[in-house]
Coordinates of C-alpha atoms in Angstrom, one line a residue:
Chain A
M155 CA 201.5 124.8 -112.5
S156 CA 202.2 120.6 -113.4
A157 CA 200.5 118.7 -114.1
W158 CA 201.1 117.1 -110.6
D159 CA 200.0 120.4 -108.9
R160 CA 196.8 120.1 -111.2
V161 CA 196.5 116.6 -109.9
L162 CA 197.0 117.5 -106.3
A163 CA 194.0 120.7 -107.1
A164 CA 191.7 118.7 -108.3
R165 CA 192.0 115.7 -105.2
D166 CA 192.0 119.1 -102.7
P167 CA 189.5 118.6 -99.8
K168 CA 188.4 122.1 -99.9
R169 CA 187.8 122.0 -103.3
P170 CA 183.9 122.7 -104.2
T171 CA 182.2 119.1 -104.8
A172 CA 179.3 118.9 -107.0
K173 CA 177.0 119.9 -105.0
Y174 CA 178.2 123.4 -104.3
Y175 CA 178.0 123.5 -108.1
I176 CA 174.3 122.7 -108.2
D177 CA 173.4 124.5 -105.1
Q178 CA 174.9 127.9 -106.6
A179 CA 174.6 127.0 -110.3
F180 CA 171.4 125.4 -110.4
D181 CA 168.2 126.6 -109.0
G182 CA 165.4 124.8 -106.5
F183 CA 167.2 122.0 -106.7
F184 CA 165.1 118.7 -106.6
E185 CA 166.9 115.2 -105.6
L186 CA 165.1 111.9 -107.7
H187 CA 166.5 109.6 -105.4
G188 CA 167.5 105.9 -106.4
D189 CA 167.5 103.4 -109.7
R190 CA 164.4 101.6 -108.9
L191 CA 166.1 98.3 -109.1
F192 CA 168.7 98.2 -106.1
A193 CA 169.4 100.8 -104.0
D194 CA 169.5 104.4 -104.8
D195 CA 173.8 105.7 -104.6
P196 CA 175.3 108.5 -101.8
A197 CA 178.1 108.9 -104.4
I198 CA 175.5 110.5 -107.4
V199 CA 173.1 113.0 -106.6
G200 CA 170.3 113.5 -109.6
G201 CA 167.4 115.8 -109.6
L202 CA 165.6 118.5 -111.5
A203 CA 166.8 121.8 -111.7
W204 CA 166.6 125.5 -113.2
L205 CA 169.5 127.2 -115.1
N206 CA 168.8 130.5 -116.2
G207 CA 165.0 129.3 -116.1
V208 CA 165.0 126.2 -118.0
A209 CA 164.2 122.7 -116.5
V210 CA 167.1 120.5 -116.6
T211 CA 167.9 117.3 -114.8
V212 CA 171.2 118.0 -113.1
I213 CA 173.6 115.0 -112.1
G214 CA 176.7 115.1 -110.6
Q215 CA 179.3 112.8 -108.3
E216 CA 179.9 113.9 -104.8
K217 CA 182.4 113.3 -102.5
G218 CA 181.2 114.8 -99.7
V219 CA 182.5 117.4 -97.4
T220 CA 182.4 116.4 -93.9
P221 CA 184.6 112.9 -93.2
R222 CA 180.7 111.3 -92.6
E223 CA 180.0 112.0 -95.7
K224 CA 182.5 111.7 -97.6
T225 CA 182.3 107.7 -96.1
L226 CA 178.7 107.5 -96.9
R227 CA 179.4 108.8 -100.7
R228 CA 182.4 106.8 -100.6
F229 CA 184.5 109.5 -101.8
G230 CA 182.0 109.9 -105.1
S231 CA 182.9 106.0 -105.9
P232 CA 179.9 105.5 -107.6
N233 CA 178.2 101.8 -107.1
P234 CA 176.6 99.7 -110.5
E235 CA 173.3 101.8 -108.8
G236 CA 174.8 104.6 -109.3
Y237 CA 174.9 104.8 -113.1
R238 CA 171.8 103.1 -113.1
K239 CA 170.3 106.1 -111.2
A240 CA 172.1 108.4 -113.9
L241 CA 170.7 106.9 -116.8
R242 CA 167.0 106.6 -115.1
L243 CA 167.1 110.5 -115.1
M244 CA 169.2 110.5 -118.2
E245 CA 166.3 108.6 -119.6
Q246 CA 163.8 110.7 -118.1
A247 CA 164.9 114.0 -119.1
E248 CA 164.6 112.9 -122.4
K249 CA 161.1 111.4 -121.8
F250 CA 160.8 115.1 -121.0
N251 CA 163.0 116.8 -123.5
R252 CA 165.0 118.5 -121.2
P253 CA 168.9 118.9 -120.6
V254 CA 170.5 117.2 -118.9
I255 CA 173.8 118.3 -117.5
N256 CA 176.7 116.0 -115.9
L257 CA 179.2 117.2 -112.8
V258 CA 182.1 114.6 -112.6
D259 CA 184.6 113.9 -109.4
T260 CA 185.1 110.9 -109.2
Q261 CA 188.7 109.0 -107.9
G262 CA 186.5 106.0 -110.3
A263 CA 183.7 103.5 -110.0
Y264 CA 183.7 102.0 -106.7
C265 CA 186.3 98.5 -106.2
G266 CA 184.1 96.3 -104.5
V267 CA 182.6 93.3 -104.7
G268 CA 179.1 93.9 -104.5
A269 CA 180.0 95.9 -107.5
E270 CA 180.8 93.4 -109.2
E271 CA 178.2 90.9 -108.2
R272 CA 175.7 94.0 -109.6
G273 CA 177.8 94.8 -113.1
Q274 CA 180.0 97.9 -113.2
G275 CA 181.0 96.7 -116.0
R276 CA 177.6 96.2 -117.6
A277 CA 176.6 99.8 -115.8
I278 CA 179.0 102.1 -117.3
A279 CA 178.3 100.5 -120.8
D280 CA 175.1 100.6 -121.2
N281 CA 175.1 104.8 -119.8
L282 CA 178.1 105.1 -122.8
M283 CA 175.8 103.3 -125.2
R284 CA 172.3 105.1 -124.0
M285 CA 174.5 108.8 -124.0
M286 CA 175.5 108.2 -127.2
A287 CA 172.2 108.3 -129.0
L288 CA 170.1 110.9 -126.7
R289 CA 167.7 112.4 -127.4
V290 CA 168.7 115.4 -125.7
P291 CA 171.4 118.0 -125.5
T292 CA 173.6 117.2 -122.9
I293 CA 176.9 118.5 -121.5
T294 CA 179.3 116.7 -119.2
V295 CA 182.1 119.4 -116.7
I296 CA 184.8 117.7 -115.4
L297 CA 184.9 119.6 -112.0
G298 CA 187.8 118.3 -110.2
E299 CA 189.1 114.2 -111.0
G300 CA 187.8 112.8 -114.0
G301 CA 189.0 108.5 -113.3
S302 CA 188.9 106.4 -115.5
G303 CA 185.7 104.7 -116.7
G304 CA 184.1 105.7 -114.0
A305 CA 184.2 109.2 -114.8
L306 CA 184.0 109.2 -118.7
A307 CA 180.1 106.9 -118.3
L308 CA 178.7 110.7 -117.3
A309 CA 180.5 112.6 -119.7
V310 CA 179.6 111.1 -123.5
S311 CA 178.1 114.4 -124.3
D312 CA 177.8 116.6 -126.6
R313 CA 179.7 118.9 -124.9
V314 CA 182.6 117.7 -122.4
A315 CA 184.1 120.9 -120.6
I316 CA 186.6 120.8 -117.8
L317 CA 187.1 123.5 -114.9
E318 CA 191.5 124.5 -115.6
N319 CA 192.7 122.7 -112.9
A320 CA 190.5 119.7 -113.0
V321 CA 191.8 116.8 -114.4
Y322 CA 190.4 113.3 -116.9
S323 CA 192.4 110.9 -117.2
I324 CA 193.0 106.5 -117.8
L325 CA 193.4 105.6 -114.3
S326 CA 194.9 107.6 -111.7
P327 CA 198.7 108.4 -112.4
E328 CA 199.2 106.2 -108.9
G329 CA 197.3 103.8 -110.7
F330 CA 199.5 104.4 -114.2
A331 CA 202.8 103.4 -112.5
S332 CA 202.2 100.7 -110.6
I333 CA 200.3 99.2 -113.8
L334 CA 203.7 100.2 -116.3
W335 CA 206.9 100.9 -113.5
K336 CA 205.3 98.7 -111.1
D337 CA 206.2 101.6 -108.9
A338 CA 203.0 103.7 -107.9
S339 CA 205.6 106.4 -105.8
R340 CA 205.9 107.4 -109.5
A341 CA 202.9 109.2 -109.9
Q342 CA 204.5 112.3 -110.5
E343 CA 206.4 111.6 -113.4
A344 CA 203.3 109.7 -114.7
A345 CA 201.2 112.5 -114.6
E346 CA 203.4 114.6 -116.1
T347 CA 203.2 111.9 -119.4
M348 CA 199.5 111.6 -119.0
K349 CA 197.9 114.4 -120.5
L350 CA 195.3 114.4 -118.1
T351 CA 195.1 118.3 -117.7
A352 CA 192.4 120.8 -119.2
G353 CA 194.8 122.1 -122.0
E354 CA 197.0 119.0 -123.3
L355 CA 192.7 117.1 -123.2
K356 CA 192.2 120.3 -124.7
A357 CA 194.8 119.8 -128.1
L358 CA 193.8 116.3 -128.1
G359 CA 190.6 117.3 -128.4
V360 CA 189.3 114.7 -125.7
V361 CA 187.4 118.0 -124.2
D362 CA 185.2 121.1 -125.5
A363 CA 186.8 123.7 -123.3
V364 CA 188.2 124.8 -120.3
I365 CA 186.6 127.1 -118.3
M366 CA 189.1 129.3 -116.5
E367 CA 189.0 129.0 -112.5
P368 CA 188.1 132.4 -111.2
G369 CA 191.2 133.5 -108.8
G370 CA 193.5 131.2 -110.4
D371 CA 192.0 128.0 -108.3
A372 CA 188.8 126.7 -107.5
K373 CA 188.6 126.5 -103.6
N374 CA 190.1 130.3 -103.7
N375 CA 186.8 131.2 -104.9
P376 CA 183.9 129.0 -105.4
Q377 CA 181.8 131.5 -106.2
A378 CA 182.9 133.2 -108.9
A379 CA 183.9 129.0 -110.1
A380 CA 180.3 128.4 -110.1
E381 CA 179.2 131.6 -111.9
A382 CA 181.8 130.4 -114.6
V383 CA 180.3 127.5 -114.5
K384 CA 176.6 128.3 -115.5
A385 CA 177.4 131.1 -118.4
Y386 CA 179.2 128.0 -119.8
I387 CA 176.8 125.9 -120.1
A388 CA 173.5 128.9 -120.5
K389 CA 175.8 129.4 -124.1
E390 CA 176.3 126.1 -124.6
L391 CA 172.6 125.1 -124.3
E392 CA 171.8 127.6 -125.9
T393 CA 173.6 127.1 -128.5
L394 CA 172.5 122.6 -129.0
G395 CA 169.2 124.7 -128.8
K396 CA 169.9 125.6 -132.1
L397 CA 169.7 122.1 -133.3
S398 CA 167.1 119.8 -134.1
V399 CA 167.0 116.0 -132.8
E400 CA 168.6 114.4 -135.6
E401 CA 171.9 116.8 -136.2
L402 CA 172.5 116.7 -132.0
V403 CA 172.9 113.6 -132.0
Q404 CA 174.4 112.9 -135.0
A405 CA 177.3 115.5 -134.0
R406 CA 177.7 114.2 -131.1
R407 CA 178.3 109.8 -132.8
A408 CA 181.2 111.9 -135.4
K409 CA 183.1 113.4 -132.0
F410 CA 182.9 110.4 -130.8
R411 CA 184.3 108.4 -133.6
A412 CA 186.9 110.7 -134.7
M413 CA 188.4 110.6 -131.2
G414 CA 192.2 109.0 -131.8
R415 CA 192.1 109.3 -135.1
Chain B
M114 CA 177.3 73.0 -146.9
P115 CA 176.2 70.7 -144.0
L116 CA 175.8 72.4 -140.8
F117 CA 177.7 70.7 -137.4
Q118 CA 179.9 69.2 -139.6
R119 CA 183.3 71.0 -140.1
K120 CA 185.9 69.6 -142.0
N121 CA 189.9 69.0 -141.3
Q122 CA 191.3 72.2 -142.8
T123 CA 190.6 76.0 -142.9
T124 CA 192.0 78.0 -145.1
L125 CA 193.3 81.5 -143.9
V126 CA 193.8 85.1 -145.5
V127 CA 196.3 85.5 -143.4
V128 CA 198.0 88.4 -142.2
R129 CA 201.0 88.9 -144.2
G130 CA 204.4 87.5 -142.5
A131 CA 201.8 85.6 -139.9
P132 CA 202.7 82.0 -138.3
S133 CA 200.6 79.4 -139.0
V134 CA 199.0 78.2 -136.9
E135 CA 201.2 75.8 -135.6
E136 CA 203.8 77.9 -135.7
R137 CA 201.8 80.0 -133.4
Q138 CA 201.9 77.5 -130.9
N139 CA 205.4 77.5 -129.8
V140 CA 205.2 80.8 -129.1
S141 CA 204.8 80.3 -125.5
V142 CA 204.2 83.8 -123.1
G143 CA 207.7 83.5 -121.4
E144 CA 209.1 83.5 -125.3
I145 CA 208.0 86.5 -125.3
A146 CA 208.5 88.1 -122.4
D147 CA 212.0 87.5 -122.7
S148 CA 212.2 86.0 -119.2
P149 CA 214.2 82.4 -118.9
S150 CA 212.0 79.5 -119.1
I151 CA 211.5 76.0 -120.3
P152 CA 212.0 75.0 -123.7
S153 CA 208.5 75.1 -124.1
G154 CA 206.8 73.2 -128.4
M155 CA 206.6 69.9 -126.8
W156 CA 204.3 70.4 -123.2
E157 CA 202.8 72.8 -121.8
K158 CA 201.4 72.7 -117.7
C159 CA 197.8 72.8 -117.2
A160 CA 196.7 76.2 -115.0
N161 CA 194.3 74.2 -113.2
C162 CA 195.0 70.6 -111.9
G163 CA 198.9 71.2 -113.0
S164 CA 198.9 68.3 -115.6
I165 CA 201.3 67.7 -118.2
V166 CA 199.3 68.4 -120.7
Y167 CA 201.6 67.3 -125.1
N168 CA 201.2 70.2 -127.7
E169 CA 199.8 67.7 -129.9
D170 CA 197.0 66.4 -127.8
L171 CA 195.9 70.3 -127.0
L172 CA 196.1 70.9 -130.5
R173 CA 193.9 68.0 -130.9
T174 CA 191.6 69.4 -128.4
N175 CA 191.6 72.9 -128.7
K176 CA 193.6 73.7 -126.1
V177 CA 190.9 72.2 -123.7
C178 CA 192.5 70.2 -120.9
P179 CA 192.0 66.7 -121.7
G180 CA 192.4 66.0 -118.0
C181 CA 189.7 68.5 -116.4
G182 CA 188.6 70.3 -118.7
Y183 CA 189.9 73.4 -118.7
H184 CA 190.6 76.1 -121.5
F185 CA 193.3 77.1 -122.3
R186 CA 194.2 80.6 -123.8
L187 CA 193.5 80.5 -127.9
S188 CA 194.7 83.0 -130.1
A189 CA 192.9 85.2 -132.5
L190 CA 193.9 83.6 -135.5
K191 CA 192.8 80.6 -134.1
R192 CA 189.5 81.4 -132.9
L193 CA 188.4 81.9 -136.4
E194 CA 189.8 79.1 -137.7
L195 CA 187.6 77.4 -135.8
T196 CA 184.3 79.3 -135.5
A197 CA 184.8 80.5 -139.2
D198 CA 183.7 77.7 -142.1
E199 CA 185.4 76.2 -144.6
G200 CA 187.1 78.9 -147.0
T201 CA 184.4 81.1 -145.9
L202 CA 187.2 83.9 -143.5
N203 CA 188.5 87.4 -145.9
I204 CA 190.1 89.5 -142.8
F205 CA 190.2 93.2 -143.4
N206 CA 191.9 95.5 -141.3
A207 CA 194.9 94.0 -140.7
E208 CA 197.5 96.4 -141.3
L209 CA 195.2 99.0 -139.0
R210 CA 198.0 100.3 -136.5
G211 CA 197.4 102.7 -133.5
G212 CA 199.3 105.5 -132.6
D213 CA 201.8 106.4 -130.0
P214 CA 199.4 110.3 -128.5
L215 CA 201.2 109.7 -125.0
G216 CA 205.2 109.7 -127.0
F217 CA 205.3 107.0 -124.2
P218 CA 209.0 105.6 -123.2
G219 CA 209.5 102.1 -125.0
Y220 CA 206.0 101.6 -126.3
A221 CA 207.0 101.8 -129.8
E222 CA 209.7 99.4 -129.5
K223 CA 206.9 97.3 -127.1
V224 CA 204.2 97.3 -130.1
E225 CA 206.6 96.0 -133.0
K226 CA 208.1 93.4 -130.4
M227 CA 204.9 92.2 -130.3
R228 CA 204.3 92.6 -134.1
A229 CA 207.2 90.1 -134.3
A230 CA 205.9 87.4 -131.6
T231 CA 202.5 86.9 -132.5
G232 CA 202.4 88.2 -136.7
L233 CA 199.9 90.4 -135.8
D234 CA 199.4 93.8 -136.4
E235 CA 197.1 94.3 -133.3
A236 CA 195.6 92.5 -130.3
I237 CA 191.9 92.5 -132.5
V238 CA 191.3 90.2 -135.6
T239 CA 188.2 91.6 -137.8
A240 CA 186.5 89.4 -140.4
E241 CA 184.1 88.4 -142.9
A242 CA 183.0 85.0 -142.3
Q243 CA 179.9 82.4 -142.5
I244 CA 179.5 80.5 -139.8
G245 CA 177.0 77.1 -140.5
G246 CA 176.0 79.4 -143.9
Y247 CA 175.3 82.3 -141.9
D248 CA 176.9 85.6 -143.5
C249 CA 178.2 87.8 -140.6
V250 CA 181.4 89.9 -139.4
L251 CA 183.4 88.0 -136.6
A252 CA 186.3 89.1 -134.8
A253 CA 188.1 87.7 -131.8
M254 CA 190.2 89.9 -129.1
D255 CA 193.9 87.6 -128.8
S256 CA 196.0 88.0 -125.4
N257 CA 199.0 86.9 -126.7
F258 CA 198.8 90.6 -127.8
M259 CA 199.7 93.1 -124.3
M260 CA 197.0 91.1 -123.1
A261 CA 194.5 92.7 -125.6
S262 CA 194.5 95.2 -124.1
M263 CA 192.1 98.6 -126.0
G264 CA 193.4 101.4 -127.3
Y265 CA 193.4 102.9 -130.5
A266 CA 193.5 99.9 -132.7
V267 CA 191.1 98.1 -131.0
G268 CA 188.6 100.8 -131.1
E269 CA 189.3 101.3 -134.9
K270 CA 189.3 97.7 -136.1
F271 CA 185.6 96.8 -133.7
V272 CA 183.6 100.1 -134.5
Q273 CA 184.7 99.3 -138.4
A274 CA 183.9 96.0 -137.6
A275 CA 180.9 96.5 -136.5
E276 CA 180.5 99.1 -138.9
K277 CA 180.5 96.6 -141.7
A278 CA 178.0 94.4 -140.2
L279 CA 175.6 97.4 -139.9
S280 CA 176.0 98.3 -144.1
K281 CA 175.4 94.3 -145.2
R282 CA 172.7 94.1 -141.9
V283 CA 175.0 90.7 -140.7
P284 CA 175.2 89.4 -137.1
L285 CA 178.3 90.5 -135.8
V286 CA 180.1 87.7 -133.9
V287 CA 182.7 88.8 -131.7
F288 CA 185.2 87.1 -128.6
T289 CA 186.4 89.2 -126.4
A290 CA 189.6 89.1 -124.5
S291 CA 190.9 91.8 -123.0
G292 CA 193.3 93.5 -119.8
G293 CA 191.5 96.1 -119.8
A294 CA 192.0 99.7 -121.5
R295 CA 195.8 100.3 -122.7
M296 CA 196.8 102.5 -120.7
Q297 CA 199.7 103.4 -122.2
E298 CA 198.0 105.4 -125.1
G299 CA 195.9 107.4 -122.6
M300 CA 192.6 109.0 -122.9
V301 CA 192.6 108.3 -126.7
S302 CA 191.7 104.8 -125.3
L303 CA 189.5 105.1 -122.5
M304 CA 187.3 106.7 -125.3
Q305 CA 187.9 104.4 -127.3
M306 CA 185.1 102.5 -124.5
A307 CA 182.4 105.5 -125.9
K308 CA 183.4 105.0 -130.0
A309 CA 183.0 101.2 -129.0
S310 CA 179.5 101.4 -127.8
G311 CA 177.9 104.1 -129.7
A312 CA 178.8 101.3 -133.0
V313 CA 176.4 98.8 -130.3
S314 CA 174.1 101.7 -130.0
E315 CA 173.9 101.9 -133.5
L316 CA 173.2 98.2 -134.1
N317 CA 170.5 98.4 -132.1
A318 CA 169.0 101.1 -134.0
A319 CA 169.3 98.4 -136.4
G320 CA 168.3 95.5 -135.6
V321 CA 170.9 93.7 -136.7
P322 CA 172.1 91.0 -134.5
Y323 CA 175.2 91.6 -132.1
I324 CA 176.6 88.5 -130.3
V325 CA 179.5 88.2 -127.2
V326 CA 181.9 85.2 -126.4
L327 CA 183.6 86.6 -123.3
T328 CA 186.9 84.3 -123.1
D329 CA 189.8 84.6 -120.2
P330 CA 190.2 86.7 -119.2
T331 CA 187.9 90.0 -119.7
T332 CA 188.3 93.1 -118.1
G333 CA 188.3 96.7 -117.1
G334 CA 187.3 99.0 -120.3
V335 CA 186.7 96.4 -122.9
T336 CA 184.5 94.8 -119.9
A337 CA 183.1 98.4 -119.1
S338 CA 182.0 98.8 -123.2
F339 CA 181.3 96.6 -125.7
A340 CA 182.0 93.1 -124.1
M341 CA 178.9 93.4 -121.7
L342 CA 176.9 95.0 -124.8
G343 CA 175.4 92.0 -126.1
D344 CA 172.6 90.3 -127.8
I345 CA 173.4 87.1 -126.2
T346 CA 176.2 87.0 -124.0
L347 CA 177.8 83.0 -122.9
A348 CA 181.0 82.4 -122.6
E349 CA 183.9 79.6 -122.3
P350 CA 183.9 77.5 -118.8
G351 CA 186.1 79.5 -116.2
A352 CA 187.2 82.9 -118.2
L353 CA 187.8 85.5 -115.5
V354 CA 185.5 88.4 -116.4
G355 CA 184.6 90.9 -114.7
F356 CA 185.8 94.9 -114.5
A357 CA 188.3 95.7 -111.6
G358 CA 191.5 93.6 -110.4
R359 CA 191.2 90.9 -108.3
R360 CA 193.9 92.5 -106.4
V361 CA 192.8 96.2 -106.4
I362 CA 189.0 94.8 -105.0
E363 CA 191.7 93.3 -102.2
Q364 CA 192.9 96.7 -101.5
T365 CA 190.5 98.4 -101.3
T366 CA 187.9 97.0 -99.1
K367 CA 190.4 95.4 -97.4
T368 CA 188.9 91.4 -97.2
S369 CA 189.9 88.6 -99.8
L370 CA 187.8 87.2 -102.2
P371 CA 185.7 84.0 -102.3
P372 CA 186.8 81.7 -105.1
G373 CA 185.2 81.9 -108.1
F374 CA 185.2 86.0 -108.3
Q375 CA 184.1 87.0 -111.2
S376 CA 184.4 84.0 -112.7
A377 CA 182.5 82.8 -115.7
E378 CA 179.7 81.0 -113.7
F379 CA 180.0 83.6 -111.1
L380 CA 178.8 85.7 -113.8
L381 CA 175.9 83.7 -115.0
E382 CA 174.7 83.2 -111.7
K383 CA 174.2 87.2 -110.9
G384 CA 172.9 87.1 -114.4
F385 CA 175.0 88.6 -116.6
I386 CA 175.2 86.3 -119.1
D387 CA 172.9 83.6 -120.6
A388 CA 174.8 80.8 -121.2
I389 CA 178.3 78.6 -120.2
V390 CA 179.2 76.8 -123.7
P391 CA 182.5 74.8 -123.9
R392 CA 184.9 76.0 -126.6
N393 CA 184.1 72.9 -128.5
E394 CA 180.2 73.2 -128.3
L395 CA 180.8 77.5 -129.0
R396 CA 180.4 76.9 -133.2
E397 CA 177.1 74.7 -133.0
A398 CA 175.7 76.8 -130.8
L399 CA 176.2 79.9 -132.5
I400 CA 174.7 78.2 -135.4
R401 CA 172.1 77.9 -133.7
L402 CA 171.8 80.5 -132.1
L403 CA 172.5 82.5 -136.1
A404 CA 170.0 80.1 -137.4
F405 CA 166.8 81.9 -134.9
H406 CA 168.2 85.6 -136.1
K407 CA 167.7 84.3 -139.7
G408 CA 164.4 82.9 -138.5
V409 CA 164.3 80.1 -140.9
R410 CA 163.7 76.8 -138.9
P411 CA 167.5 75.3 -140.8

């Protein structure tokens, strides 16, 4: 598969979304709403759930399934209140010593007037800063599209894994081509250059693991994909659970500190 | 040395081969871009009021339009010179450079061209300095260098500046300007946002003050990381500060944006910055703020 094929697979409307994984890989999900400051952002779903009998906080960017739901959820592009809800839930997890599992699937943070008025930049920055120091284990799985800072705001984690056909990039290939070549139609060419595929990101050290999609594509066998994600999270939670809080935070800091070196 | 008093001469410990501040004034964006431009060096046109301003006058006002008060963009070296006490500026990491992780066509050449045009190795300059007698670590970004986009070198230099402030327990003062993440370095650029924000969290834990001065323009991945994390955040009048670009927002929302959207004044109204301070009062404002952190009334 070319990089562009992966971009298309990651965007495929038939690809399972975050809510599917929350329902299949976890059980007893109790959704918690709102950022306590402004609103509840439907682009981010979060709450408490069990994973193999372990109580966790799970947060996901949800694109929506039906057309009406997609519009309501802005196709998974969060507003600042979405990031602030996520941060509220992560800090709550820290308070009660629960691991945090984040599921990323977004084209990017929402670009709107209200988003700017309510400090999209500040909201993302806060998450990056707080996640780096969070005193509980954190695992992020990139399920579909990992779009820029809007994805990173849920991905400063002890473990960052990516599904085989998911992509994670500095910007959409269209945006990249538009900025660097003044020609958004060269998106396909951009995708091949950007090192946005799972294998390339693993080689760069940007992600820690690639989770294979049974049947070659999560949409062919969503149930098996959810099982694979669950198995990965369970295994890594066990590994991370053996570290002291200090070791955990130090290792996380060291990992991101070394990126790009 | 008395506070609130500047001498006219500032000794710069400058990167090797760098043109002097005066020479740098003559490098217009038009020249860097190799596009045809009116021979510059004598005057510039104010982007706000349209008046023709002689460079001689701009030098005197530190690039503030004498007619309307519009703040022209300032080079990083000039910024450091304006801010630090005479003879205290000690630039470090001047030669720290990034790589070309995507092997992006033309990127290495573009960076070389920028180096030749600006005399800088990268888009941020970091220094140890005193401001009003207070020790600090000072950094300034330079929009002349690839619109001060953040790739590995910018992220790494910011983090090393924060680490120096941390180890010396002195305030970190940063003048931001940036078009956002540097596209040509791909995900390596995005990761600098996490790295830089993490460095600020260490300052927070240690109680080391971090003061940000937002200058025109500060956008994208820099806004969504270290620019918005200051203990105290100041901005120059009229500076453009935002996350998403104007055009992107207009395309996404199919609406046109009101005038003044994403200006420093807009951010003040929305509650995201502490104060707007004109350029020629910034040094004095910083000295007053640093005194509070020292806890000794001057």
